Amino acid sequence: MSCEYCEDAKTKKSEGGRAKTSARVIALLGQPNSGKSTLFNTLTGGRQHVGNWPGKTVEKKDGAFKHKGRQYIAADLPGSYSLSAGSEEEIVTRDYIAGGDADVVCILADASQLERSLYMLADFAPLNVPAILLLNMMDVAKEKGIAVDAKLLEERLGIPVVPFVASDPKSYGAFYDALENAGTVIRTPPVFPETAASSTGKPAEPDVLAVADIKFKWIETLLEGAVKKTKESAAAFSRFDRIATSNISGKLLAIAIGIVGLIAAMIPFFAIGGAATLLPSLLGPPAAAFLQNLGLGAFLTSLVVGSVLNTFVFAIGMAAFVFGITFVFGLLEDVGYMARVSFVFDGVMSKLGLQGKAIMPFFVSLGCTIGGTAGTRVIDTWGQRVLAMALLWAVPCAAILSVIPILANIFFGWGTLFVMLGVFAVMALHIMITAKVFGRSLVPEKERIGMIMELPPYHKPKWGLIFKAMLLRSKDIFLRAYKVVFVITVLFFCLTWTADGNAENSVIYKAGHLIDPVARFFGLSWQLFMAFIAAAFAKEAVLGVLSALYLGSGNIFESAVSKSTETAANFGAVLAEAVSKPEALAFIFAVSFTVPCVSALVSTYLENHSLKWTLRIAGYYVATALLLSLVVFRVSSLFF
Amino acid sequence: MQSIVNSKPGTIGNVAKLEGGFRFLSRVTAIGLTPGCPVEVLRNEKNLPVLLYSRDTMIALSRREGEKIILEVST
C-alpha cells in the first residue's frame, strides 16, 4: 500500500532532482499523550494514508501538506515511551529514523512534565539526525506555574526548540519557520558506556538502569535553570479520579459513560442513516420508470435501482454510525478519560491480551458491530486492535438480539429465556477461545507486558479538531464502503434475482437444493442454510429470507437489503411445522455467531486495512458457526 | 523497604530497587521510574493495578509489575 498524497509529493520531489527542493519528509516522534496525533491531524487533515509497515503488525500513518508553496510529507511514527525497549513499534521507529528517510525529526515533549517527557529526546539524541524539539502544552504548563526558557534549551541542544500548543493551529507559526530552516543535529547527546560482548559472542544487553540514569542526568543538566516552577506541584488526585479509578464505582462509571456514548453516537446514525433509508422508496419508483423508458430491461433496471440506492443507504448509515462512535470515543480519549477505563478493566482485558480500554468497543458491539469495530481506534497497537475486532464479532448485535427471541419463541415458548442465556454463555466461551486462537500471532506472548502507563491529566476537549478529523475519516469510510458493499450487493442481487418474483426461480434457491446434503451434515435444512448465508449479509434478513424460502412469499434480495423483519402471517405455524427443534436451535446459534454482517466485515477491513486478516477472521467465524451448529444439533437431538 | 504492591495508599518514598528483565526495566525507566526517584502511592486495591505519582505524572502499574519495584519509605 502506498500513500497517494505522498506519492504525489514524492514525484514533485524527484522532479526537483536529488536536491531536496520540493517535498521535505518530516517524522513525528513522541510519547503517548504528547499531542503527536493532534499535530499530525492538524497538519495533514484529510490527506492521510493509513496502512501497515511492510511485513509488520505495526500501523504506518503518513500524510502530505503544503506550507508557503513547499510540499511536506509527514510520517507519524509508532512508538511508546522510548526507542529502546525492543517492542516491534520501537524497532520500526528506530530503523526508520536511523535509515535517514526523514529530513527532520520533530520530537514532541509535554512542557507541563518536561523532565519525564524528554526521555524520548535523550533516547533519540545519539542517532545523530536533524531534529526540532516541540514543547507542546505550553498552556497547561503555564496554568501549572511552569515557565520554560526555550531559547536557553535551543542554545544547549543546538537544534530549534519551539514552544507551541498542538491543539491551537494559530500557534504553529514558529513551528513552520523551524521546519523550513531545520537541519542541525543535537550538539551534545548523552554518552553511554560501551556494552562488552558477552561470553556467548552476542552483544550483551546494556545495563538498563545505568543507561536510564545517564539519560535522566543529561535531562537534568539540560533543564537546569531553563525550567522555573512558581507553584509547588502536588499529587493531583482529584475527587473525580478517586471515583474513576476505584474498583466498583470506576467500573460502573465506565459502563455508564460507555452506554451514554453509544446513545449519543446513535443520534447521527438515526438522523442521517434514517433519512437515507427513505431514499429507495422515494427515488426507487421514478428511477426505475426512467431507466425503463431508456430501454433497459427488467433485470438491469432492478439491478441499478436496487443496488445503487441500497448500497448508498448501507454506506451512509455506516459512515454516520462510525462518525458518532469515533467522535464520542475520540473525545473521551482526548480528555484523558480512556486511560482510567484501561486502569479499572486491566484485570479482565489483559487476560484476553488486550488493554483495559478495549472493553468500550465491546459495549458498543451489543448495539452494532460496526460501531465496535470503529471504536477499537482507541486501542494503541495494531495487533491488539485486530485482535479486539476478531473478538467483537462474537458479541451479538442488536439486530440478532431482536431476531433470536422471535425465532426461539416459535419453537420453545418460555424456553426462549434459556436460549438467550445460552447465546451469552457461548459468547463468553467464544471470546476466550478466539482470543487464544488469534492472540498468539497478533499479540505475541513476548510482547505482553503488564500495564505500565501514564494516566494523563484531564484536558479540555478540542471539539472542533476532533469533529473535523472524524468527519474526514467518515467521508473516507463512506467512499470506500460504497465501493466494497456495492460489489457484494450486486453479487447477492444476481444470486437472488427472478424474472417473475418467485423465489423458487432464483439461482440461490436452485443451488440450495444441491447443497442440501452438506447443510444436513451441519444440522440445517437447505432453507436454513440459505438464511444462514443471508445472515452474513444482514442479520435482520434471516426472518425475511426464511419467509421467502418456506412460504415462497416476498423477495429474498428485498428482505435482505431493506433489513425488513416482515414475515407472512402464518410464518410461525409453517416454520414450526417444517423445522425440527434441534434444527431450529442449531440455526439460532449458527446465525448468532457467523459473520455479523457485510457492513461489519467491510468496516473491519477498513479499520485494520489487512485483507488477509479480515478474510482469515471471516473464514474462522463461518467455520466455527457451522461447527457450533453441528454440535448444537447433535447434542439437542438427544433431548428433543 | 517494601514493594509497591505492599505499600498503603499515601505512602511516600523513593525507589530503592528495580528488579526484572530488560523489557520491564526499559519500559519502567522510560515512564520515569528510576532508582532514587520520589514516589507517592495513590491507590492500591486488590483487584486493580497500583496507582503512583512520580515526576509530575500519575502512573499505573499492574500488580505483577509493581512487585518488582521496591520502595524506601520515608513516611
Coordinates of N, CA and C in Angstrom, one line a residue, chain A residues 235-247 249-251 253 335-341 343-344 454-459, chain B residues 42-43 45 48 51-53 57-59:
Chain A
A235 N 0.7 15.8 44.2 CA -0.1 14.7 43.5 C -1.5 15.2 43.2
A236 N -1.8 15.3 42.0 CA -3.1 15.8 41.6 C -4.1 14.7 41.5
F237 N -4.6 14.2 42.6 CA -5.5 13.1 42.7 C -6.9 13.6 43.0
S238 N -7.6 14.0 41.9 CA -8.8 14.8 42.1 C -9.9 13.8 42.6
R239 N -11.0 14.4 43.1 CA -12.1 13.7 43.6 C -12.7 12.8 42.5
F240 N -12.8 13.4 41.3 CA -13.3 12.6 40.1 C -12.5 11.4 39.9
D241 N -11.1 11.6 40.0 CA -10.2 10.5 39.7 C -10.3 9.4 40.8
R242 N -10.6 9.8 42.0 CA -10.8 8.8 43.0 C -12.0 7.9 42.7
I243 N -13.0 8.4 42.1 CA -14.1 7.6 41.7 C -13.8 6.8 40.4
A244 N -13.2 7.5 39.5 CA -12.9 6.9 38.2 C -11.9 5.8 38.2
T245 N -11.1 5.8 39.3 CA -10.1 4.7 39.4 C -10.4 3.7 40.4
S246 N -11.6 3.8 41.0 CA -11.9 2.8 42.1 C -12.5 1.6 41.5
N247 N -12.4 0.5 42.2 CA -12.7 -0.9 41.6 C -14.2 -1.0 41.2
S249 N -17.0 1.5 41.7 CA -17.6 2.7 41.1 C -16.9 3.1 39.8
G250 N -15.6 2.9 39.7 CA -14.9 3.2 38.4 C -15.4 2.4 37.3
K251 N -15.7 1.1 37.6 CA -16.2 0.2 36.5 C -17.6 0.6 36.1
L253 N -19.0 3.6 36.4 CA -18.9 4.8 35.7 C -18.5 4.6 34.2
V335 N -9.9 13.9 26.3 CA -9.9 14.5 27.6 C -9.1 13.7 28.6
G336 N -8.7 12.5 28.3 CA -7.8 11.7 29.1 C -8.6 10.6 29.9
Y337 N -9.9 10.5 29.7 CA -10.7 9.5 30.5 C -10.4 8.1 30.1
M338 N -10.1 7.8 28.8 CA -10.0 6.4 28.4 C -8.9 5.7 29.2
A339 N -7.8 6.4 29.6 CA -6.8 5.8 30.4 C -7.3 5.3 31.7
R340 N -8.3 5.9 32.3 CA -8.9 5.5 33.5 C -9.7 4.2 33.3
V341 N -10.3 4.1 32.1 CA -11.1 2.9 31.8 C -10.1 1.7 31.7
F343 N -7.4 1.4 33.2 CA -7.0 1.1 34.6 C -7.9 0.2 35.3
V344 N -9.2 0.5 35.3 CA -10.2 -0.3 36.0 C -10.5 -1.7 35.4
E454 N 0.9 5.9 31.7 CA 0.6 7.2 32.3 C -0.9 7.4 32.3
L455 N -1.5 7.9 33.4 CA -2.9 8.4 33.4 C -2.7 9.9 33.2
P456 N -2.9 10.4 32.0 CA -2.7 11.8 31.7 C -3.6 12.7 32.5
P457 N -3.1 13.9 32.8 CA -4.0 14.9 33.4 C -5.2 15.2 32.4
Y458 N -6.4 15.5 33.0 CA -7.5 15.8 32.1 C -7.3 17.1 31.3
H459 N -7.7 17.1 30.1 CA -7.6 18.2 29.2 C -8.9 18.7 28.8
Chain B
L42 N -0.8 6.3 45.3 CA -2.1 7.0 45.4 C -3.3 6.0 45.7
R43 N -3.2 4.8 45.0 CA -4.2 3.9 45.2 C -3.7 2.5 45.1
E45 N -5.6 -1.1 45.4 CA -6.7 -2.0 45.7 C -6.4 -3.4 45.2
L48 N -7.0 -4.2 41.4 CA -6.7 -3.2 40.4 C -5.2 -3.0 40.3
L51 N -1.6 2.6 41.6 CA -1.5 3.9 41.0 C -0.5 4.7 41.8
L52 N 0.5 5.3 41.1 CA 1.6 6.1 41.7 C 1.6 7.5 41.2
Y53 N 2.3 8.3 41.9 CA 2.6 9.7 41.4 C 4.1 9.9 41.5
T57 N 3.7 13.0 37.3 CA 2.9 12.1 36.5 C 2.2 11.0 37.3
M58 N 0.9 10.7 36.9 CA 0.2 9.6 37.5 C 0.6 8.4 36.7
I59 N 1.0 7.4 37.4 CA 1.5 6.2 36.6 C 0.7 4.9 37.2

